[in-house]
N, CA, C and O atoms as a Tinker XYZ file with bonds, in Angstrom:
   452  protein
     1  N     -6.931000  -16.032000   43.087000    73     2
     2  CA    -7.558000  -16.567000   42.109000    64     1     3
     3  C     -8.854000  -15.670000   41.143000    63     2     4     5
     4  O     -9.395000  -16.020000   40.094000    81     3
     5  N     -8.992000  -14.850000   41.687000    73     3     6
     6  CA    -9.854000  -13.415000   41.244000    64     5     7
     7  C     -9.254000  -12.471000   39.575000    63     6     8     9
     8  O     -9.695000  -12.134000   38.476000    81     7
     9  N     -7.904000  -12.405000   40.458000    73     7    10
    10  CA    -6.828000  -12.102000   38.765000    64     9    11
    11  C     -6.728000  -12.166000   37.476000    63    10    12    13
    12  O     -6.802000  -11.476000   36.458000    81    11
    13  N     -6.455000  -13.655000   38.002000    73    11    14
    14  CA    -5.862000  -14.928000   36.950000    64    13    15
    15  C     -7.574000  -14.905000   36.229000    63    14    16    17
    16  O     -7.738000  -14.612000   35.044000    81    15
    17  N     -8.692000  -15.243000   37.113000    73    15    18
    18  CA    -9.180000  -15.536000   35.569000    64    17    19
    19  C    -10.483000  -14.101000   34.687000    63    18    20    21
    20  O    -11.030000  -13.991000   33.591000    81    19
    21  N    -10.419000  -12.869000   36.645000    73    19    22
    22  CA   -10.615000  -11.605000   34.991000    64    21    23
    23  C     -8.907000  -11.436000   33.955000    63    22    24    25
    24  O     -8.628000  -10.560000   33.137000    81    23
    25  N     -8.193000  -12.429000   34.335000    73    23    26
    26  CA    -7.461000  -11.711000   32.683000    64    25    27
    27  C     -7.766000  -12.693000   31.619000    63    26    28    29
    28  O     -7.869000  -12.293000   30.459000    81    27
    29  N     -7.939000  -14.104000   31.950000    73    27    30
    30  CA    -8.060000  -14.746000   31.192000    64    29    31
    31  C     -9.128000  -13.934000   30.414000    63    30    32    33
    32  O     -9.138000  -13.766000   29.195000    81    31
    33  N    -10.274000  -13.324000   31.563000    73    31    34
    34  CA   -12.090000  -12.650000   30.530000    64    33    35
    35  C    -11.935000  -11.563000   29.623000    63    34    36    37
    36  O    -12.490000  -11.339000   28.547000    81    35
    37  N    -11.348000  -11.133000   30.060000    73    35    38
    38  CA   -10.076000   -9.587000   28.683000    64    37    39
    39  C    -10.578000  -10.699000   27.520000    63    38    40    41
    40  O    -10.568000  -11.928000   27.594000    81    39
    41  N    -11.012000   -9.842000   26.443000    73    39    42
    42  CA   -11.352000   -9.774000   25.017000    64    41    43
    43  C    -10.117000   -9.365000   24.534000    63    42    44    45
    44  O     -9.342000   -8.587000   25.091000    81    43
    45  N     -9.992000   -9.856000   23.611000    73    43    46
    46  CA    -8.147000   -9.725000   22.703000    64    45    47
    47  C     -8.105000   -8.133000   21.904000    63    46    48    49
    48  O     -9.149000   -7.530000   22.154000    81    47
    49  N     -7.416000   -7.550000   21.259000    73    47    50
    50  CA    -6.887000   -6.401000   21.054000    64    49    51
    51  C     -8.542000   -5.683000   20.221000    63    50    52    53
    52  O     -9.332000   -6.108000   19.379000    81    51
    53  N     -8.484000   -5.102000   20.602000    73    51    54
    54  CA    -9.899000   -4.073000   19.658000    64    53    55
    55  C     -9.802000   -4.011000   18.127000    63    54    56    57
    56  O     -8.731000   -3.650000   17.640000    81    55
    57  N    -10.900000   -4.354000   17.271000    73    55    58
    58  CA   -11.339000   -4.581000   16.613000    64    57    59
    59  C    -10.438000   -6.229000   15.962000    63    58    60    61
    60  O     -9.537000   -6.856000   16.521000    81    59
    61  N    -11.014000   -6.469000   14.846000    73    59    62
    62  CA   -10.316000   -7.303000   13.830000    64    61    63
    63  C     -9.494000   -7.999000   13.631000    63    62    64    65
    64  O     -9.052000   -8.147000   14.771000    81    63
    65  N     -8.771000   -8.714000   12.873000    73    63    66
    66  CA    -6.868000   -9.161000   12.405000    64    65    67
    67  C     -7.208000   -8.581000   10.378000    63    66    68    69
    68  O     -7.373000   -9.264000    9.367000    81    67
    69  N     -7.178000   -7.115000   10.594000    73    67    70
    70  CA    -7.497000   -6.657000    8.746000    64    69    71
    71  C     -6.105000   -7.278000    7.981000    63    70    72    73
    72  O     -5.079000   -7.266000    8.661000    81    71
    73  N     -6.060000   -7.595000    7.169000    73    71    74
    74  CA    -5.585000   -8.792000    6.216000    64    73    75
    75  C     -4.932000   -6.939000    6.217000    63    74    76    77
    76  O     -5.292000   -5.812000    6.559000    81    75
    77  N     -3.217000   -8.002000    5.276000    73    75    78
    78  CA    -2.056000   -7.088000    4.855000    64    77    79
    79  C     -1.155000   -6.857000    4.037000    63    78    80    81
    80  O     -0.083000   -7.095000    4.594000    81    79
    81  N     -0.894000   -6.267000    2.236000    73    79    82
    82  CA     0.121000   -6.408000    2.233000    64    81    83
    83  C      0.885000   -5.109000    2.233000    63    82    84    85
    84  O      0.953000   -4.057000    2.869000    81    83
    85  N      1.495000   -5.796000    1.059000    73    83    86
    86  CA     3.145000   -4.825000    1.214000    64    85    87
    87  C      3.022000   -5.171000   -1.198000    63    86    88    89
    88  O      2.697000   -6.000000   -2.048000    81    87
    89  N      3.578000   -3.770000   -1.010000    73    87    90
    90  CA     3.700000   -3.540000   -2.611000    64    89    91
    91  C      4.484000   -2.206000   -2.723000    63    90    92    93
    92  O      5.068000   -1.777000   -1.728000    81    91
    93  N      4.533000   -1.223000   -4.453000    73    91    94
    94  CA     5.316000   -0.676000   -3.659000    64    93    95
    95  C      3.911000    0.814000   -5.121000    63    94    96    97
    96  O      3.031000    0.851000   -5.981000    81    95
    97  N      4.557000    1.359000   -4.528000    73    95    98
    98  CA     3.326000    2.848000   -4.951000    64    97    99
    99  C      3.290000    2.698000   -6.339000    63    98   100   101
   100  O      4.421000    2.612000   -6.817000    81    99
   101  N      2.164000    2.622000   -7.345000    73    99   102
   102  CA     2.548000    3.017000   -9.229000    64   101   103
   103  C      2.266000    4.751000   -9.121000    63   102   104   105
   104  O      3.249000    5.453000   -8.883000    81   103
   105  N      1.621000    5.065000   -9.207000    73   103   106
   106  CA     0.681000    5.825000   -9.947000    64   105   107
   107  C     -0.027000    7.170000   -7.308000    63   106   108   109
   108  O     -0.373000    6.791000   -6.189000    81   107
   109  N      0.167000    8.127000   -7.809000    73   107   110
   110  CA     0.176000    9.851000   -6.407000    64   109   111
   111  C     -0.481000   10.002000   -8.060000    63   110   112   113
   112  O      0.570000    9.551000   -8.517000    81   111
   113  N     -1.066000   10.177000   -8.938000    73   111   114
   114  CA    -2.047000   11.257000   -8.768000    64   113   115
   115  C     -2.729000   12.160000   -8.181000    63   114   116   117
   116  O     -2.716000   13.309000   -7.741000    81   115
   117  N     -3.639000   10.760000   -8.408000    73   115   118
   118  CA    -5.987000   11.207000   -7.399000    64   117   119
   119  C     -4.914000   12.068000   -5.178000    63   118   120   121
   120  O     -3.940000   11.937000   -4.437000    81   119
   121  N     -6.334000   12.879000   -5.393000    73   119   122
   122  CA    -5.492000   13.640000   -4.550000    64   121   123
   123  C     -6.421000   12.597000   -2.838000    63   122   124   125
   124  O     -7.584000   12.563000   -2.437000    81   123
   125  N     -4.832000   11.801000   -2.232000    73   123   126
   126  CA    -5.614000   11.055000   -1.120000    64   125   127
   127  C     -5.230000   10.142000   -1.647000    63   126   128   129
   128  O     -4.040000   10.453000   -1.681000    81   127
   129  N     -5.290000    9.042000   -2.197000    73   127   130
   130  CA    -5.967000    7.978000   -2.978000    64   129   131
   131  C     -3.452000    7.463000   -3.950000    63   130   132   133
   132  O     -2.559000    8.095000   -4.512000    81   131
   133  N     -3.653000    6.333000   -3.560000    73   131   134
   134  CA    -2.033000    5.966000   -4.350000    64   133   135
   135  C     -2.597000    4.800000   -4.456000    63   134   136   137
   136  O     -3.597000    4.540000   -3.787000    81   135
   137  N     -2.002000    3.829000   -5.389000    73   135   138
   138  CA    -2.402000    2.894000   -6.579000    64   137   139
   139  C     -1.600000    2.069000   -5.715000    63   138   140   141
   140  O     -0.925000    2.791000   -4.982000    81   139
   141  N     -1.301000    0.189000   -5.394000    73   139   142
   142  CA     0.011000    0.519000   -4.994000    64   141   143
   143  C      0.534000   -0.909000   -5.556000    63   142   144   145
   144  O      1.562000   -0.846000   -4.882000    81   143
   145  N      0.626000   -1.716000   -6.000000    73   143   146
   146  CA     0.861000   -2.849000   -6.957000    64   145   147
   147  C      1.649000   -4.414000   -6.139000    63   146   148   149
   148  O      2.771000   -4.763000   -6.507000    81   147
   149  N      1.153000   -4.930000   -5.429000    73   147   150
   150  CA     1.344000   -6.109000   -5.241000    64   149   151
   151  C      1.785000   -6.903000   -6.217000    63   150   152   153
   152  O      1.155000   -7.021000   -7.268000    81   151
   153  N      3.397000   -7.807000   -5.879000    73   151   154
   154  CA     4.030000   -9.315000   -6.535000    64   153   155
   155  C      3.684000  -10.258000   -5.555000    63   154   156   157
   156  O      4.222000  -10.428000   -4.460000    81   155
   157  N      2.534000  -10.982000   -6.159000    73   155   158
   158  CA     1.701000  -12.413000   -5.299000    64   157   159
   159  C      3.767000  -13.456000   -6.454000    63   158   160   161
   160  O      4.327000  -13.277000   -7.535000    81   159
   161  N      4.007000  -14.452000   -5.136000    73   159   162
   162  CA     4.870000  -15.993000   -5.806000    64   161   163
   163  C      4.321000  -17.232000   -5.883000    63   162   164   165
   164  O      4.904000  -18.092000   -5.223000    81   163
   165  N      3.322000  -17.583000   -6.529000    73   163   166
   166  CA     3.487000  -18.635000   -6.234000    64   165   167
   167  C      3.927000  -20.179000   -7.314000    63   166   168   169
   168  O      4.700000  -20.125000   -8.271000    81   167
   169  N      3.514000  -20.907000   -7.040000    73   167   170
   170  CA     4.037000  -22.490000   -7.519000    64   169   171
   171  C      3.553000  -22.665000   -7.976000    63   170   172   173
   172  O      2.556000  -22.174000   -7.447000    81   171
   173  N      3.109000  -23.283000   -9.186000    73   171   174
   174  CA     2.269000  -23.851000  -10.949000    64   173   175
   175  C      1.976000  -25.221000  -10.166000    63   174   176   177
   176  O      2.437000  -26.088000   -9.423000    81   175
   177  N      1.065000  -24.850000  -10.757000    73   175   178
   178  CA     0.043000  -26.376000   -9.962000    64   177   179
   179  C      0.616000  -27.748000   -9.781000    63   178   180   181
   180  O      0.630000  -28.605000   -8.898000    81   179
   181  N      1.466000  -27.463000  -11.999000    73   179   182
   182  CA     1.529000  -29.123000  -12.321000    64   181   183
   183  C      2.686000  -28.367000  -12.772000    63   182   184   185
   184  O      2.310000  -28.465000  -13.940000    81   183
   185  N      3.430000  -27.905000  -12.844000    73   183   186
   186  CA     4.987000  -27.357000  -13.597000    64   185   187
   187  C      5.908000  -27.108000  -12.309000    63   186   188   189
   188  O      7.074000  -26.996000  -12.688000    81   187
   189  N      5.833000  -27.025000  -11.408000    73   187   190
   190  CA     6.251000  -26.136000   -9.641000    64   189   191
   191  C      7.320000  -25.442000  -10.156000    63   190   192   193
   192  O      8.421000  -25.534000   -9.615000    81   191
   193  N      7.029000  -24.309000  -11.775000    73   191   194
   194  CA     7.402000  -23.338000  -11.985000    64   193   195
   195  C      7.337000  -22.077000  -10.197000    63   194   196   197
   196  O      6.472000  -22.270000   -9.343000    81   195
   197  N      8.049000  -21.327000  -10.103000    73   195   198
   198  CA     7.320000  -20.093000   -9.502000    64   197   199
   199  C      6.803000  -19.293000  -10.908000    63   198   200   201
   200  O      7.312000  -19.148000  -12.019000    81   199
   201  N      5.568000  -18.861000  -10.310000    73   199   202
   202  CA     4.690000  -17.863000  -11.346000    64   201   203
   203  C      4.735000  -16.360000  -10.524000    63   202   204   205
   204  O      4.627000  -15.910000   -9.383000    81   203
   205  N      4.897000  -16.053000  -11.487000    73   203   206
   206  CA     4.662000  -14.124000  -10.927000    64   205   207
   207  C      3.925000  -13.408000  -11.081000    63   206   208   209
   208  O      4.189000  -12.583000  -11.955000    81   207
   209  N      2.390000  -13.248000  -10.255000    73   207   210
   210  CA     1.365000  -12.636000  -11.127000    64   209   211
   211  C      1.188000  -10.761000  -10.089000    63   210   212   213
   212  O      1.892000  -10.351000   -9.165000    81   211
   213  N      0.066000  -10.120000  -10.731000    73   211   214
   214  CA     0.976000   -8.337000   -9.713000    64   213   215
   215  C     -0.589000   -8.158000   -9.918000    63   214   216   217
   216  O     -1.445000   -8.690000  -10.625000    81   215
   217  N     -0.552000   -7.125000   -8.931000    73   215   218
   218  CA    -2.348000   -6.761000   -8.968000    64   217   219
   219  C     -2.232000   -5.539000   -8.716000    63   218   220   221
   220  O     -1.070000   -5.216000   -8.469000    81   219
   221  N     -3.146000   -4.537000   -8.672000    73   219   222
   222  CA    -3.586000   -3.324000   -8.385000    64   221   223
   223  C     -4.145000   -3.485000   -6.724000    63   222   224   225
   224  O     -4.742000   -4.486000   -6.327000    81   223
   225  N     -3.809000   -2.250000   -5.835000    73   223   226
   226  CA    -4.714000   -1.823000   -5.061000    64   225   227
   227  C     -4.819000   -0.370000   -4.800000    63   226   228   229
   228  O     -3.716000    0.124000   -4.565000    81   227
   229  N     -6.048000    0.672000   -4.761000    73   227   230
   230  CA    -6.273000    1.636000   -4.549000    64   229   231
   231  C     -6.501000    2.099000   -3.207000    63   230   232   233
   232  O     -7.553000    1.654000   -2.749000    81   231
   233  N     -5.613000    3.134000   -2.129000    73   231   234
   234  CA    -5.284000    3.151000   -0.825000    64   233   235
   235  C     -5.425000    4.281000   -0.826000    63   234   236   237
   236  O     -4.914000    5.072000   -1.619000    81   235
   237  N     -6.393000    4.607000    0.376000    73   235   238
   238  CA    -7.149000    5.819000    1.105000    64   237   239
   239  C     -4.930000    5.849000    1.149000    63   238   240   241
   240  O     -4.150000    4.897000    1.130000    81   239
   241  N     -4.579000    7.771000    1.224000    73   239   242
   242  CA    -3.592000    8.273000    2.240000    64   241   243
   243  C     -4.043000    9.565000    2.761000    63   242   244   245
   244  O     -3.675000   10.589000    2.185000    81   243
   245  N     -4.394000    9.593000    3.237000    73   243   246
   246  CA    -4.117000   11.026000    4.223000    64   245   247
   247  C     -3.808000   11.363000    3.653000    63   246   248   249
   248  O     -4.193000   11.121000    2.509000    81   247
   249  N     -2.770000   12.284000    3.929000    73   247   250
   250  CA    -1.402000   12.931000    4.231000    64   249   251
   251  C     -1.265000   13.539000    3.082000    63   250   252   253
   252  O     -1.138000   14.710000    2.723000    81   251
   253  N     -1.347000   11.846000    2.244000    73   251   254
   254  CA    -1.062000   12.218000    0.549000    64   253   255
   255  C      1.187000   12.498000    0.629000    63   254   256   257
   256  O      1.910000   13.187000   -0.091000    81   255
   257  N      1.635000   11.304000    2.199000    73   255   258
   258  CA     2.778000   11.063000    2.413000    64   257   259
   259  C      3.576000   10.109000    1.080000    63   258   260   261
   260  O      4.637000   10.317000    0.491000    81   259
   261  N      2.941000    9.431000    0.989000    73   259   262
   262  CA     3.873000    8.100000    0.296000    64   261   263
   263  C      4.100000    9.363000   -1.545000    63   262   264   265
   264  O      3.325000   10.070000   -2.189000    81   263
   265  N      5.551000    8.995000   -1.661000    73   263   266
   266  CA     5.365000    9.172000   -3.157000    64   265   267
   267  C      6.133000    7.818000   -3.869000    63   266   268   269
   268  O      6.414000    6.814000   -3.214000    81   267
   269  N      6.468000    7.999000   -5.563000    73   267   270
   270  CA     6.477000    6.680000   -6.211000    64   269   271
   271  C      7.049000    6.764000   -5.968000    63   270   272   273
   272  O      7.661000    7.715000   -5.484000    81   271
   273  N      7.321000    5.325000   -6.238000    73   271   274
   274  CA     8.149000    3.605000   -5.788000    64   273   275
   275  C      8.299000    3.995000   -4.830000    63   274   276   277
   276  O      8.521000    5.152000   -5.189000    81   275
   277  N      8.397000    4.038000   -3.551000    73   275   278
   278  CA     7.593000    3.644000   -2.170000    64   277   279
   279  C      7.472000    2.530000   -2.158000    63   278   280   281
   280  O      6.892000    1.936000   -3.067000    81   279
   281  N      7.932000    2.006000   -1.235000    73   279   282
   282  CA     7.135000   -0.080000   -0.820000    64   281   283
   283  C      6.649000    0.330000    0.947000    63   282   284   285
   284  O      7.339000    0.607000    1.928000    81   283
   285  N      5.325000    0.221000    0.776000    73   283   286
   286  CA     4.557000    0.888000    1.208000    64   285   287
   287  C      3.293000   -0.572000    1.932000    63   286   288   289
   288  O      2.650000   -1.241000    1.123000    81   287
   289  N      3.167000   -0.802000    3.338000    73   287   290
   290  CA     2.748000   -1.570000    4.062000    64   289   291
   291  C      0.651000   -1.457000    4.020000    63   290   292   293
   292  O      0.110000   -0.469000    4.517000    81   291
   293  N     -0.015000   -2.350000    3.513000    73   291   294
   294  CA    -1.096000   -1.412000    2.990000    64   293   295
   295  C     -2.397000   -2.237000    4.017000    63   294   296   297
   296  O     -2.610000   -3.434000    3.825000    81   295
   297  N     -2.940000   -1.707000    4.742000    73   295   298
   298  CA    -3.897000   -2.323000    5.159000    64   297   299
   299  C     -5.239000   -2.440000    5.062000    63   298   300   301
   300  O     -5.724000   -1.371000    4.693000    81   299
   301  N     -6.601000   -3.871000    5.356000    73   299   302
   302  CA    -7.719000   -4.160000    4.377000    64   301   303
   303  C     -8.815000   -3.108000    5.661000    63   302   304   305
   304  O     -8.582000   -3.417000    6.829000    81   303
   305  N    -10.117000   -1.754000    5.422000    73   303   306
   306  CA   -10.218000   -1.582000    5.352000    64   305   307
   307  C    -11.749000   -1.241000    5.055000    63   306   308   309
   308  O    -12.159000   -1.828000    4.054000    81   307
   309  N    -12.960000   -0.198000    5.873000    73   307   310
   310  CA   -13.430000   -0.186000    5.373000    64   309   311
   311  C    -14.321000   -0.175000    3.360000    63   310   312   313
   312  O    -13.965000   -1.244000    2.865000    81   311
   313  N    -15.074000    0.497000    2.467000    73   311   314
   314  CA   -14.998000    0.468000    1.390000    64   313   315
   315  C    -15.327000    2.655000    1.268000    63   314   316   317
   316  O    -16.430000    3.202000    1.292000    81   315
   317  N    -14.457000    3.095000    1.194000    73   315   318
   318  CA   -14.384000    3.926000    0.620000    64   317   319
   319  C    -14.651000    5.586000   -0.612000    63   318   320   321
   320  O    -14.582000    6.807000   -0.750000    81   319
   321  N    -15.134000    3.614000   -1.468000    73   319   322
   322  CA   -15.150000    4.559000   -2.405000    64   321   323
   323  C    -15.449000    2.958000   -3.409000    63   322   324   325
   324  O    -15.534000    1.783000   -3.051000    81   323
   325  N    -15.546000    3.647000   -4.809000    73   323   326
   326  CA   -15.594000    2.411000   -5.576000    64   325   327
   327  C    -14.088000    1.219000   -5.648000    63   326   328   329
   328  O    -13.503000    0.340000   -5.014000    81   327
   329  N    -14.076000    1.688000   -6.411000    73   327   330
   330  CA   -12.164000    0.533000   -5.497000    64   329   331
   331  C    -11.777000    1.179000   -4.777000    63   330   332   333
   332  O    -10.730000    1.471000   -5.354000    81   331
   333  N    -11.739000    1.960000   -3.462000    73   331   334
   334  CA   -10.329000    1.961000   -2.543000    64   333   335
   335  C    -11.196000    1.297000   -1.546000    63   334   336   337
   336  O    -12.230000    1.863000   -1.192000    81   335
   337  N    -10.661000   -0.563000   -0.765000    73   335   338
   338  CA   -10.331000   -0.946000   -0.217000    64   337   339
   339  C     -9.490000   -1.019000    0.760000    63   338   340   341
   340  O     -9.578000   -1.939000    1.574000    81   339
   341  N     -8.324000    0.142000    0.871000    73   339   342
   342  CA    -7.316000   -0.196000    1.830000    64   341   343
   343  C     -7.355000    0.794000    2.266000    63   342   344   345
   344  O     -7.986000    1.583000    1.562000    81   343
   345  N     -6.706000    1.468000    3.750000    73   343   346
   346  CA    -5.467000    2.375000    3.565000    64   345   347
   347  C     -4.208000    2.371000    4.117000    63   346   348   349
   348  O     -3.721000    2.059000    5.204000    81   347
   349  N     -3.758000    2.870000    2.906000    73   347   350
   350  CA    -1.787000    3.389000    3.461000    64   349   351
   351  C     -1.715000    3.407000    5.490000    63   350   352   353
   352  O     -2.020000    4.297000    6.283000    81   351
   353  N     -1.253000    2.201000    5.676000    73   351   354
   354  CA    -0.821000    2.214000    7.258000    64   353   355
   355  C      0.715000    2.187000    7.612000    63   354   356   357
   356  O      0.825000    2.619000    8.760000    81   355
   357  N      2.088000    1.815000    7.027000    73   355   358
   358  CA     2.990000    3.306000    6.989000    64   357   359
   359  C      3.745000    3.160000    5.352000    63   358   360   361
   360  O      3.091000    3.339000    4.325000    81   359
   361  N      5.035000    2.852000    5.359000    73   359   362
   362  CA     6.161000    3.618000    4.561000    64   361   363
   363  C      7.272000    2.566000    5.156000    63   362   364   365
   364  O      7.870000    2.890000    6.182000    81   363
   365  N      7.520000    1.465000    4.602000    73   363   366
   366  CA     8.229000    0.532000    4.388000    64   365   367
   367  C      9.980000    1.037000    4.350000    63   366   368   369
   368  O     10.896000    0.977000    5.170000    81   367
   369  N      9.872000    1.446000    3.210000    73   367   370
   370  CA    10.582000    1.582000    2.530000    64   369   371
   371  C     10.863000    3.015000    1.282000    63   370   372   373
   372  O     10.581000    2.929000    0.087000    81   371
   373  N     11.390000    4.084000    1.866000    73   371   374
   374  CA    11.306000    5.622000    0.495000    64   373   375
   375  C     11.859000    4.916000   -0.514000    63   374   376   377
   376  O     12.604000    3.949000   -0.356000    81   375
   377  N     11.357000    5.582000   -2.020000    73   375   378
   378  CA    12.006000    5.544000   -2.941000    64   377   379
   379  C     13.275000    6.634000   -3.383000    63   378   380   381
   380  O     13.215000    7.747000   -2.861000    81   379
   381  N     14.362000    6.367000   -4.276000    73   379   382
   382  CA    14.917000    7.171000   -4.221000    64   381   383
   383  C     14.757000    8.330000   -5.483000    63   382   384   385
   384  O     15.240000    9.443000   -5.692000    81   383
   385  N     13.429000    7.076000   -6.480000    73   383   386
   386  CA    13.219000    8.208000   -7.164000    64   385   387
   387  C     11.794000    9.871000   -6.773000    63   386   388   389
   388  O     11.392000   10.780000   -7.500000    81   387
   389  N     11.624000    9.658000   -5.945000    73   387   390
   390  CA    10.659000   10.273000   -5.187000    64   389   391
   391  C     12.088000   11.390000   -4.913000    63   390   392   393
   392  O     11.705000   12.516000   -5.231000    81   391
   393  N     13.534000   11.434000   -4.451000    73   391   394
   394  CA    13.916000   12.637000   -3.336000    64   393   395
   395  C     14.391000   13.366000   -4.748000    63   394   396   397
   396  O     14.387000   14.597000   -4.758000    81   395
   397  N     14.761000   12.722000   -5.822000    73   395   398
   398  CA    15.443000   12.732000   -6.958000    64   397   399
   399  C     14.492000   13.537000   -7.536000    63   398   400   401
   400  O     14.978000   14.299000   -8.372000    81   399
   401  N     13.248000   13.637000   -7.374000    73   399   402
   402  CA    12.328000   14.896000   -8.253000    64   401   403
   403  C     11.680000   15.672000   -6.624000    63   402   404   405
   404  O     10.742000   16.438000   -6.398000    81   403
   405  N     12.428000   15.197000   -5.987000    73   403   406
   406  CA    12.050000   17.140000   -4.369000    64   405   407
   407  C     13.135000   17.622000   -4.960000    63   406   408   409
   408  O     13.103000   18.632000   -5.662000    81   407
   409  N     14.110000   16.992000   -4.744000    73   407   410
   410  CA    15.292000   17.691000   -5.836000    64   409   411
   411  C     15.496000   19.347000   -6.583000    63   410   412   413
   412  O     15.903000   20.508000   -6.535000    81   411
   413  N     14.664000   18.002000   -7.415000    73   411   414
   414  CA    14.822000   19.365000   -8.706000    64   413   415
   415  C     14.566000   20.204000   -7.926000    63   414   416   417
   416  O     14.340000   19.929000   -6.747000    81   415
   417  N     14.529000   22.013000   -8.627000    73   415   418
   418  CA    14.435000   23.525000   -8.999000    64   417   419
   419  C     12.500000   23.006000  -10.472000    63   418   420   421
   420  O     12.444000   22.795000  -11.683000    81   419
   421  N     11.428000   23.039000   -9.374000    73   419   422
   422  CA    10.959000   24.162000  -11.110000    64   421   423
   423  C     10.828000   24.377000  -11.568000    63   422   424   425
   424  O      9.656000   24.005000  -11.623000    81   423
   425  N     11.017000   25.027000  -12.600000    73   423   426
   426  CA    11.010000   26.048000  -13.074000    64   425   427
   427  C     10.516000   26.946000  -14.095000    63   426   428   429
   428  O     11.384000   26.759000  -14.949000    81   427
   429  N      9.732000   27.782000  -14.592000    73   427   430
   430  CA     8.920000   27.923000  -15.284000    64   429   431
   431  C      8.923000   28.867000  -15.894000    63   430   432   433
   432  O      8.890000   30.091000  -15.761000    81   431
   433  N      9.016000   27.381000  -17.340000    73   431   434
   434  CA     8.635000   27.923000  -18.726000    64   433   435
   435  C      7.850000   28.783000  -19.404000    63   434   436   437
   436  O      6.649000   28.527000  -19.491000    81   435
   437  N      8.607000   30.432000  -20.252000    73   435   438
   438  CA     8.279000   31.183000  -19.997000    64   437   439
   439  C      8.158000   31.073000  -21.811000    63   438   440   441
   440  O      9.088000   30.909000  -22.601000    81   439
   441  N      6.778000   31.216000  -22.090000    73   439   442
   442  CA     7.047000   31.391000  -24.318000    64   441   443
   443  C      7.702000   33.640000  -24.690000    63   442   444   445
   444  O      7.862000   34.785000  -24.269000    81   443
   445  N      7.748000   32.963000  -25.436000    73   443   446
   446  CA     8.777000   33.397000  -25.941000    64   445   447
   447  C      7.136000   35.506000  -26.394000    63   446   448   449
   448  O      6.032000   35.152000  -26.811000    81   447
   449  N      7.244000   36.387000  -26.300000    73   447   450
   450  CA     6.122000   37.395000  -26.723000    64   449   451
   451  C      6.792000   38.764000  -28.106000    63   450   452
   452  O      6.029000   39.627000  -28.541000    81   451
């Protein structure tokens, strides 16, 4: 009987359930920060037509692993800066655009003197 009552007393998983969103990376130009665009679809109240709206979120990317065009999952976190309130949780799908940019050799163009 004590074993079952001890299991019932245990608290749920550590930390509160945080909000998560899935979106596409639209900018990686800052250090350790990505901009993720999330598309929300909602039925119009009067006309019942599906309306798409997008919103951009600034997310913390510690390893700078996300690339432009990747589909990522972000999680709500404490405020990290003026605009950053999200952190990168995982990369759901890699973009083929980022692979093409990485594969192209970067050549330096020297001015003729």
